[in-house]
């Protein structure tokens, strides 16, 4: 399917071609890995079993903090351990896995097939922080998922026995690939096979290509499977491609490659409060540093907190009518439907379902109110008017 046709299919969620009644099912999820459905009475329900859970323990450290170990291991039962006590044969899927998009899931599915055929454990090996943060500190990639959300997504994939998170440091990057496989990886698993993308590179000088790893495997007794990148619309599914779509505001097409709507996390701060005067509360969200925001504009989406979510009209970028001359500053403001309470200081998730309009200045408060209320009305008619209950664990 071409990218244009893919996006046309996803544009079923649009002001020009809206969904039917709120009872419609949003398959593929407006939230991380969820499927939403309205019940006949009460709030919309969402099944998020295994999706986006908070990883327990101390897998991730805040910037500047020292970690307790050079790696952490999370098993499928959500317990934390420094190293497994028993080590069955393992098939390892290795990568940064930013976004845990459909290409990543296809690679892990191939590794699962291999593990099942061998009677092995499926182990996903990834890195924290993302390698780009260490290797390109002046121009790191804007990440599609926080480290914590990425690890939670990896853990939720069917068949994954453990997720091994390695501290990515300059020292680790400088290791020859042979030493990484034999000593670092070998200290964690009894390696039977490695599954990576065909463009994968590992170790000092990026010398650990699929061909080089295969030669090492023949010497050391493990197999290497290099998978061609998943193709969608004539182009490979990559995090870079998804970032490009988000930079254009094309959140629907990005969702088609992610397998879910794009989601960012941040802390709710005190803001201008104009939304309250229009009849709905406004959450001003300071997005976690380094996360990839879509292009400036207004979107339909959801704000998630604890075990619930609320439909929202989401503005990305400094509101022009109130802060002239400050355009371009990272800023996110969400007008929530059906919410009452206090979110100040809370960490929330914001997912982007549909582009609504580009940013603009307004000549009067009346014009601003008319357009904003129109955005909110579309969200209400399409995504619902109140709280969405999340089934299962979820945390921003």
CSV table of C-alpha atoms in Angstrom, one decimal:
chain,number,residue,atom,x,y,z
A,1,UNK,CA,0.0,0.0,0.0
A,2,UNK,CA,1.4,3.4,-0.9
A,3,UNK,CA,2.0,6.0,1.9
A,4,UNK,CA,-0.7,8.2,0.3
A,5,UNK,CA,-3.2,5.4,0.4
A,6,UNK,CA,-2.2,4.4,3.9
A,7,UNK,CA,-2.8,8.0,5.1
A,8,UNK,CA,-6.1,8.2,3.2
A,9,UNK,CA,-7.2,5.1,5.1
A,10,UNK,CA,-6.2,6.6,8.4
A,11,UNK,CA,-8.0,9.8,7.6
A,12,UNK,CA,-11.2,8.1,8.5
A,13,UNK,CA,-10.5,10.0,11.7
A,14,UNK,CA,-10.8,13.5,10.3
A,15,UNK,CA,-13.2,16.5,10.5
A,16,UNK,CA,-14.0,16.0,6.8
A,17,UNK,CA,-14.8,12.3,7.2
A,18,UNK,CA,-15.6,11.8,10.9
A,19,UNK,CA,-16.4,8.6,12.7
A,20,UNK,CA,-20.0,7.7,13.5
A,21,UNK,CA,-21.3,7.7,17.0
A,22,UNK,CA,-18.9,7.5,19.9
A,23,UNK,CA,-19.7,3.8,20.1
A,24,UNK,CA,-17.3,3.2,17.2
A,25,UNK,CA,-14.3,1.1,17.9
A,26,UNK,CA,-10.9,2.8,17.4
A,27,UNK,CA,-8.8,-0.2,16.4
A,28,UNK,CA,-5.0,0.3,16.7
A,29,UNK,CA,-5.5,2.6,19.6
A,30,UNK,CA,-5.6,6.3,20.2
A,31,UNK,CA,-3.4,5.3,23.2
A,32,UNK,CA,-0.3,3.2,23.3
A,33,UNK,CA,-1.3,-0.1,21.9
A,34,UNK,CA,-4.9,0.2,22.9
A,35,UNK,CA,-8.3,-0.6,21.4
A,36,UNK,CA,-11.1,1.7,22.5
A,37,UNK,CA,-14.8,0.9,22.6
A,38,UNK,CA,-17.7,2.7,24.1
A,39,UNK,CA,-20.0,0.6,26.3
A,40,UNK,CA,-23.8,1.3,26.2
A,41,UNK,CA,-23.6,2.9,29.6
A,42,UNK,CA,-20.7,4.6,31.2
A,43,UNK,CA,-17.3,5.6,30.0
A,44,UNK,CA,-15.4,4.4,27.0
A,45,UNK,CA,-13.3,1.2,27.8
A,46,UNK,CA,-9.8,0.6,26.7
A,47,UNK,CA,-7.8,-2.6,26.8
A,48,UNK,CA,-4.1,-2.0,27.4
A,49,UNK,CA,-3.0,-5.3,28.8
A,50,UNK,CA,0.7,-5.3,28.7
A,51,UNK,CA,1.0,-1.9,26.9
A,52,UNK,CA,3.1,0.9,28.2
A,53,UNK,CA,3.5,-0.3,31.8
A,54,UNK,CA,5.8,1.4,34.1
A,55,UNK,CA,9.0,-0.6,34.5
A,56,UNK,CA,9.6,-1.5,38.1
A,57,UNK,CA,12.8,-1.0,40.0
A,58,UNK,CA,15.7,1.3,39.0
A,59,UNK,CA,16.2,0.5,35.3
A,60,UNK,CA,16.6,4.2,34.4
A,61,UNK,CA,18.6,6.8,36.2
A,62,UNK,CA,18.0,10.5,36.0
A,63,UNK,CA,20.7,12.5,34.2
A,64,UNK,CA,23.8,12.6,36.2
A,65,UNK,CA,22.9,9.7,38.5
A,66,UNK,CA,25.0,6.7,38.7
A,67,UNK,CA,23.4,3.3,37.9
A,68,UNK,CA,23.7,0.4,40.2
A,69,UNK,CA,24.9,-1.9,37.4
A,70,UNK,CA,26.1,-1.7,33.8
A,71,UNK,CA,23.0,-3.6,32.8
A,72,UNK,CA,19.5,-4.4,34.1
A,73,UNK,CA,17.3,-7.3,33.2
A,74,UNK,CA,13.5,-7.2,33.2
A,75,UNK,CA,11.7,-10.5,32.8
A,76,UNK,CA,8.2,-11.1,31.6
A,77,UNK,CA,6.8,-11.2,35.1
A,78,UNK,CA,7.8,-7.6,35.8
A,79,UNK,CA,10.5,-8.4,38.4
A,80,UNK,CA,13.9,-6.8,38.3
A,81,UNK,CA,17.1,-8.7,38.7
A,82,UNK,CA,20.8,-8.0,38.0
A,83,UNK,CA,21.4,-11.2,36.2
A,84,UNK,CA,19.5,-14.5,35.6
A,85,UNK,CA,20.4,-17.4,37.8
A,86,UNK,CA,19.7,-20.0,35.1
A,87,UNK,CA,20.5,-19.4,31.5
A,88,UNK,CA,18.7,-21.4,28.9
A,89,UNK,CA,19.8,-21.0,25.3
A,90,UNK,CA,18.8,-17.6,24.0
A,91,UNK,CA,17.8,-16.0,20.7
A,92,UNK,CA,18.6,-12.3,21.0
A,93,UNK,CA,17.0,-9.5,19.1
A,94,UNK,CA,19.3,-6.5,19.3
A,95,UNK,CA,18.7,-2.8,18.6
A,96,UNK,CA,17.9,0.6,19.8
A,97,UNK,CA,14.2,0.1,19.0
A,98,UNK,CA,13.2,3.8,19.2
A,99,UNK,CA,9.5,3.9,18.8
A,100,UNK,CA,9.0,0.1,18.8
A,101,UNK,CA,7.4,0.5,15.4
A,102,UNK,CA,6.0,-2.1,13.1
A,103,UNK,CA,9.5,-2.8,11.7
A,104,UNK,CA,10.8,-3.5,15.1
A,105,UNK,CA,7.9,-5.7,15.9
A,106,UNK,CA,8.4,-7.7,12.7
A,107,UNK,CA,12.0,-8.3,13.7
A,108,UNK,CA,11.1,-9.4,17.2
A,109,UNK,CA,8.4,-11.7,15.7
A,110,UNK,CA,11.1,-13.3,13.5
A,111,UNK,CA,13.3,-13.8,16.6
A,112,UNK,CA,10.3,-15.3,18.4
A,113,UNK,CA,9.8,-17.8,15.6
A,114,UNK,CA,13.5,-18.8,15.9
A,115,UNK,CA,13.3,-19.1,19.7
A,116,UNK,CA,10.2,-21.3,19.5
A,117,UNK,CA,11.8,-23.5,16.8
A,118,UNK,CA,14.9,-24.0,19.0
A,119,UNK,CA,13.1,-24.2,22.4
A,120,UNK,CA,15.1,-21.1,23.4
A,121,UNK,CA,14.3,-18.0,25.4
A,122,UNK,CA,13.6,-14.8,23.4
A,123,UNK,CA,15.7,-12.0,24.8
A,124,UNK,CA,15.5,-8.4,23.5
A,125,UNK,CA,18.7,-6.4,24.0
A,126,UNK,CA,18.5,-2.7,23.9
A,127,UNK,CA,20.4,0.4,25.2
A,128,UNK,CA,19.9,3.3,27.5
A,129,UNK,CA,20.3,6.1,26.7
A,130,UNK,CA,19.6,5.9,23.0
A,131,UNK,CA,23.0,5.7,21.2
A,132,UNK,CA,22.4,9.0,19.4
A,133,UNK,CA,22.5,10.8,22.8
A,134,UNK,CA,26.0,9.6,23.5
A,135,UNK,CA,27.4,9.5,19.9
A,136,UNK,CA,25.9,12.8,18.7
A,137,UNK,CA,25.5,14.9,21.9
A,138,UNK,CA,25.2,18.1,19.9
A,139,UNK,CA,22.5,16.7,17.6
A,140,UNK,CA,20.8,13.8,19.3
A,141,UNK,CA,17.7,12.3,17.7
A,142,UNK,CA,14.4,13.4,19.0
A,143,UNK,CA,13.1,10.2,20.5
A,144,UNK,CA,9.7,8.7,19.6
A,145,UNK,CA,9.5,7.1,23.1
A,146,UNK,CA,11.1,7.8,26.4
A,147,UNK,CA,13.4,5.0,27.6
A,148,UNK,CA,10.9,3.9,30.2
A,149,UNK,CA,8.0,3.7,27.7
A,150,UNK,CA,10.2,2.0,25.1
A,151,UNK,CA,11.2,-0.7,27.6
A,152,UNK,CA,7.5,-1.1,28.6
A,153,UNK,CA,6.5,-1.6,25.0
A,154,UNK,CA,9.2,-4.2,24.4
A,155,UNK,CA,8.2,-6.1,27.5
A,156,UNK,CA,4.6,-6.1,26.3
A,157,UNK,CA,5.4,-8.0,23.1
A,158,UNK,CA,4.2,-11.6,23.1
A,159,UNK,CA,6.9,-14.2,23.6
A,160,UNK,CA,9.5,-11.8,25.0
A,161,UNK,CA,11.1,-13.5,28.0
A,162,UNK,CA,13.5,-10.8,29.1
A,163,UNK,CA,14.5,-7.3,28.1
A,164,UNK,CA,18.2,-6.6,28.7
A,165,UNK,CA,19.0,-2.9,29.0
A,166,UNK,CA,22.7,-2.0,28.6
A,167,UNK,CA,24.1,1.3,29.6
A,168,UNK,CA,25.3,2.9,26.4
A,169,UNK,CA,28.5,4.7,27.1
A,170,UNK,CA,31.5,5.8,25.1
A,171,UNK,CA,33.3,2.8,26.5
A,172,UNK,CA,30.7,0.4,25.3
A,173,UNK,CA,30.6,2.1,21.9
A,174,UNK,CA,34.4,1.6,21.6
A,175,UNK,CA,34.3,-2.1,22.3
A,176,UNK,CA,35.2,-4.3,19.3
A,177,UNK,CA,32.1,-6.2,18.3
A,178,UNK,CA,33.8,-9.5,19.0
A,179,UNK,CA,34.4,-8.5,22.6
A,180,UNK,CA,30.8,-7.2,23.0
A,181,UNK,CA,29.4,-10.5,21.8
A,182,UNK,CA,31.8,-12.7,23.7
A,183,UNK,CA,32.1,-10.8,27.0
A,184,UNK,CA,29.2,-8.4,27.4
A,185,UNK,CA,26.4,-10.4,25.7
A,186,UNK,CA,28.1,-13.7,26.7
A,187,UNK,CA,27.9,-12.8,30.4
A,188,UNK,CA,24.2,-12.5,30.1
A,189,UNK,CA,23.0,-15.3,27.9
A,190,UNK,CA,24.0,-18.6,26.3
A,191,UNK,CA,23.7,-17.3,22.8
A,192,UNK,CA,22.2,-19.6,20.1
A,193,UNK,CA,21.2,-16.9,17.6
A,194,UNK,CA,21.1,-13.2,16.9
A,195,UNK,CA,18.4,-11.4,14.9
A,196,UNK,CA,19.1,-7.9,13.7
A,197,UNK,CA,18.2,-5.6,10.8
A,198,UNK,CA,20.1,-5.9,7.6
A,199,UNK,CA,21.6,-2.5,8.1
A,200,UNK,CA,22.7,-3.2,11.7
A,201,UNK,CA,26.1,-2.1,12.9
A,202,UNK,CA,27.8,-3.0,16.2
A,203,UNK,CA,31.0,-2.1,18.0
A,204,UNK,CA,34.0,0.2,17.4
A,205,UNK,CA,34.0,1.7,13.9
A,206,UNK,CA,30.6,0.1,13.2
A,207,UNK,CA,32.6,-3.0,12.1
A,208,UNK,CA,30.1,-5.5,13.4
A,209,UNK,CA,28.0,-5.8,10.3
A,210,UNK,CA,25.7,-8.7,9.6
A,211,UNK,CA,28.4,-10.3,7.6
A,212,UNK,CA,31.1,-9.8,10.3
A,213,UNK,CA,28.8,-11.1,13.0
A,214,UNK,CA,27.9,-14.2,10.8
A,215,UNK,CA,31.6,-15.0,10.5
A,216,UNK,CA,32.0,-14.7,14.3
A,217,UNK,CA,29.0,-16.9,14.8
A,218,UNK,CA,30.4,-19.6,12.6
A,219,UNK,CA,33.5,-19.6,14.8
A,220,UNK,CA,31.7,-19.4,18.1
A,221,UNK,CA,28.7,-21.6,17.4
A,222,UNK,CA,25.7,-19.2,17.0
A,223,UNK,CA,23.6,-18.2,14.0
A,224,UNK,CA,23.0,-14.6,12.7
A,225,UNK,CA,19.8,-13.6,10.9
A,226,UNK,CA,19.8,-10.3,9.1
A,227,UNK,CA,16.3,-9.2,8.3
A,228,UNK,CA,15.4,-6.9,5.5
A,229,UNK,CA,13.7,-3.8,6.8
A,230,UNK,CA,9.9,-3.9,6.7
A,231,UNK,CA,8.6,-2.1,3.6
A,232,UNK,CA,5.5,0.0,3.6
A,233,UNK,CA,4.5,2.0,0.6
A,234,UNK,CA,7.8,1.4,-1.2
A,235,UNK,CA,10.0,2.6,1.6
A,236,UNK,CA,11.4,1.0,4.7
A,237,UNK,CA,9.7,1.6,8.1
A,238,UNK,CA,12.3,3.4,10.2
A,239,UNK,CA,12.3,5.8,13.1
A,240,UNK,CA,13.8,8.5,10.9
A,241,UNK,CA,10.9,8.2,8.4
A,242,UNK,CA,8.4,8.4,11.3
A,243,UNK,CA,10.1,11.5,12.7
A,244,UNK,CA,9.8,13.1,9.2
A,245,UNK,CA,6.1,12.5,9.1
A,246,UNK,CA,5.7,14.0,12.6
A,247,UNK,CA,7.7,17.0,11.5
A,248,UNK,CA,5.0,17.6,8.8
A,249,UNK,CA,2.2,17.1,11.3
A,250,UNK,CA,1.1,13.8,9.6
A,251,UNK,CA,0.3,12.0,12.8
A,252,UNK,CA,-2.1,9.7,11.0
A,253,UNK,CA,0.6,8.3,8.6
A,254,UNK,CA,3.0,8.1,11.5
A,255,UNK,CA,0.5,6.0,13.5
A,256,UNK,CA,0.2,3.7,10.5
A,257,UNK,CA,4.0,2.9,10.8
A,258,UNK,CA,4.1,2.9,14.6
A,259,UNK,CA,1.1,0.6,15.0
A,260,UNK,CA,-0.3,3.1,17.5
A,261,UNK,CA,-0.8,6.8,17.8
A,262,UNK,CA,2.3,8.8,18.7
A,263,UNK,CA,2.5,9.6,22.4
A,264,UNK,CA,4.7,11.9,24.5
A,265,UNK,CA,5.0,12.4,28.2
A,266,UNK,CA,5.5,15.5,30.3
A,267,UNK,CA,4.7,17.3,33.5
A,268,UNK,CA,1.6,19.5,33.9
A,269,UNK,CA,2.5,23.1,34.8
A,270,UNK,CA,0.4,26.2,35.6
A,271,UNK,CA,-0.5,28.1,32.5
A,272,UNK,CA,-2.7,30.8,31.1
A,273,UNK,CA,-6.0,29.2,32.1
A,274,UNK,CA,-8.0,30.6,29.1
A,275,UNK,CA,-9.6,27.2,28.5
A,276,UNK,CA,-11.4,27.2,31.8
A,277,UNK,CA,-13.3,30.3,30.8
A,278,UNK,CA,-14.5,28.4,27.7
A,279,UNK,CA,-16.0,25.6,29.8
A,280,UNK,CA,-13.2,23.0,29.9
A,281,UNK,CA,-9.9,22.6,31.9
A,282,UNK,CA,-6.6,23.1,30.1
A,283,UNK,CA,-3.4,21.2,30.9
A,284,UNK,CA,-0.2,22.9,30.0
A,285,UNK,CA,2.4,20.1,29.6
A,286,UNK,CA,6.1,20.6,29.6
A,287,UNK,CA,7.2,17.7,27.5
A,288,UNK,CA,10.1,15.6,28.6
A,289,UNK,CA,13.4,16.7,27.1
A,290,UNK,CA,14.4,15.0,23.9
A,291,UNK,CA,11.1,13.6,22.9
A,292,UNK,CA,9.8,14.1,19.4
A,293,UNK,CA,6.8,16.5,19.2
A,294,UNK,CA,4.8,16.7,16.0
A,295,UNK,CA,4.7,20.0,14.0
A,296,UNK,CA,3.1,23.0,15.5
A,297,UNK,CA,-0.6,23.0,15.2
A,298,UNK,CA,-3.8,21.7,16.8
A,299,UNK,CA,-4.5,18.0,17.0
A,300,UNK,CA,-7.3,15.7,18.4
A,301,UNK,CA,-6.0,13.3,20.9
A,302,UNK,CA,-6.1,11.9,24.4
A,303,UNK,CA,-4.5,12.9,27.7
A,304,UNK,CA,-3.7,9.8,29.9
A,305,UNK,CA,-3.0,9.8,33.6
A,306,UNK,CA,-3.2,6.9,36.1
A,307,UNK,CA,-5.8,4.5,34.9
A,308,UNK,CA,-7.8,6.9,32.8
A,309,UNK,CA,-7.7,9.1,29.7
A,310,UNK,CA,-9.6,12.1,28.4
A,311,UNK,CA,-10.3,13.2,24.9
A,312,UNK,CA,-8.5,16.5,24.2
A,313,UNK,CA,-7.8,19.2,21.6
A,314,UNK,CA,-4.1,19.6,21.8
A,315,UNK,CA,-2.1,22.7,20.7
A,316,UNK,CA,1.6,22.2,20.0
A,317,UNK,CA,3.7,25.3,19.9
A,318,UNK,CA,3.3,28.7,21.6
A,319,UNK,CA,-0.2,30.1,21.2
A,320,UNK,CA,0.3,33.0,18.8
A,321,UNK,CA,-2.6,35.2,20.0
A,322,UNK,CA,-1.2,35.4,23.5
A,323,UNK,CA,2.6,35.2,23.0
A,324,UNK,CA,3.4,37.1,19.8
A,325,UNK,CA,7.1,36.7,18.8
A,326,UNK,CA,7.6,33.5,20.8
A,327,UNK,CA,6.6,31.1,18.1
A,328,UNK,CA,8.7,27.9,17.9
A,329,UNK,CA,9.2,27.3,21.6
A,330,UNK,CA,8.3,23.7,22.6
A,331,UNK,CA,5.0,23.9,24.4
A,332,UNK,CA,1.9,21.7,24.6
A,333,UNK,CA,-1.5,22.7,25.8
A,334,UNK,CA,-4.4,20.2,26.0
A,335,UNK,CA,-8.0,21.1,26.5
A,336,UNK,CA,-9.6,18.1,28.3
A,337,UNK,CA,-13.2,17.0,27.9
A,338,UNK,CA,-15.0,15.6,30.9
A,339,UNK,CA,-12.1,16.1,33.4
A,340,UNK,CA,-12.4,17.6,36.8
A,341,UNK,CA,-9.7,17.7,39.4
A,342,UNK,CA,-6.1,18.9,39.7
A,343,UNK,CA,-3.2,17.6,37.5
A,344,UNK,CA,-0.6,20.1,38.5
A,345,UNK,CA,2.7,18.4,38.9
A,346,UNK,CA,1.5,15.1,37.5
A,347,UNK,CA,3.3,13.2,34.7
A,348,UNK,CA,0.8,12.6,31.9
A,349,UNK,CA,0.8,11.1,28.4
A,350,UNK,CA,-0.5,12.9,25.4
A,351,UNK,CA,-1.4,10.9,22.2
A,352,UNK,CA,-2.0,12.5,18.8
A,353,UNK,CA,-4.9,11.0,16.8
A,354,UNK,CA,-5.7,13.6,14.1
A,355,UNK,CA,-4.3,16.8,12.7
A,356,UNK,CA,-7.0,19.5,13.0
A,357,UNK,CA,-5.5,22.8,11.8
A,358,UNK,CA,-2.3,24.8,11.5
A,359,UNK,CA,-1.3,27.4,14.1
A,360,UNK,CA,-2.7,30.8,13.5
A,361,UNK,CA,-3.2,34.2,15.1
A,362,UNK,CA,-6.7,35.5,15.8
A,363,UNK,CA,-8.0,39.1,15.3
A,364,UNK,CA,-10.3,38.9,18.3
A,365,UNK,CA,-11.2,36.9,21.4
A,366,UNK,CA,-14.5,36.1,19.7
A,367,UNK,CA,-12.8,34.6,16.7
A,368,UNK,CA,-10.4,32.6,19.0
A,369,UNK,CA,-13.4,31.3,21.0
A,370,UNK,CA,-15.3,30.3,17.9
A,371,UNK,CA,-12.4,28.3,16.4
A,372,UNK,CA,-11.3,26.7,19.7
A,373,UNK,CA,-14.9,25.6,20.5
A,374,UNK,CA,-15.2,24.2,17.0
A,375,UNK,CA,-12.0,22.1,17.5
A,376,UNK,CA,-13.4,20.9,20.8
A,377,UNK,CA,-16.8,20.0,19.3
A,378,UNK,CA,-15.1,17.8,16.7
A,379,UNK,CA,-13.1,16.0,19.4
A,380,UNK,CA,-16.3,15.5,21.4
A,381,UNK,CA,-18.3,14.1,18.4
A,382,UNK,CA,-15.5,11.9,17.3
A,383,UNK,CA,-13.4,10.7,20.3
A,384,UNK,CA,-16.0,11.1,23.1
A,385,UNK,CA,-17.0,13.6,25.7
A,386,UNK,CA,-15.6,12.1,28.9
A,387,UNK,CA,-13.3,9.8,30.8
A,388,UNK,CA,-11.8,6.7,29.2
A,389,UNK,CA,-11.2,3.9,31.6
A,390,UNK,CA,-8.0,2.0,30.9
A,391,UNK,CA,-8.1,-1.8,31.5
A,392,UNK,CA,-4.8,-3.1,32.9
A,393,UNK,CA,-1.7,-1.2,34.0
A,394,UNK,CA,-0.7,2.0,32.3
A,395,UNK,CA,1.5,4.8,33.4
A,396,UNK,CA,2.9,7.9,31.7
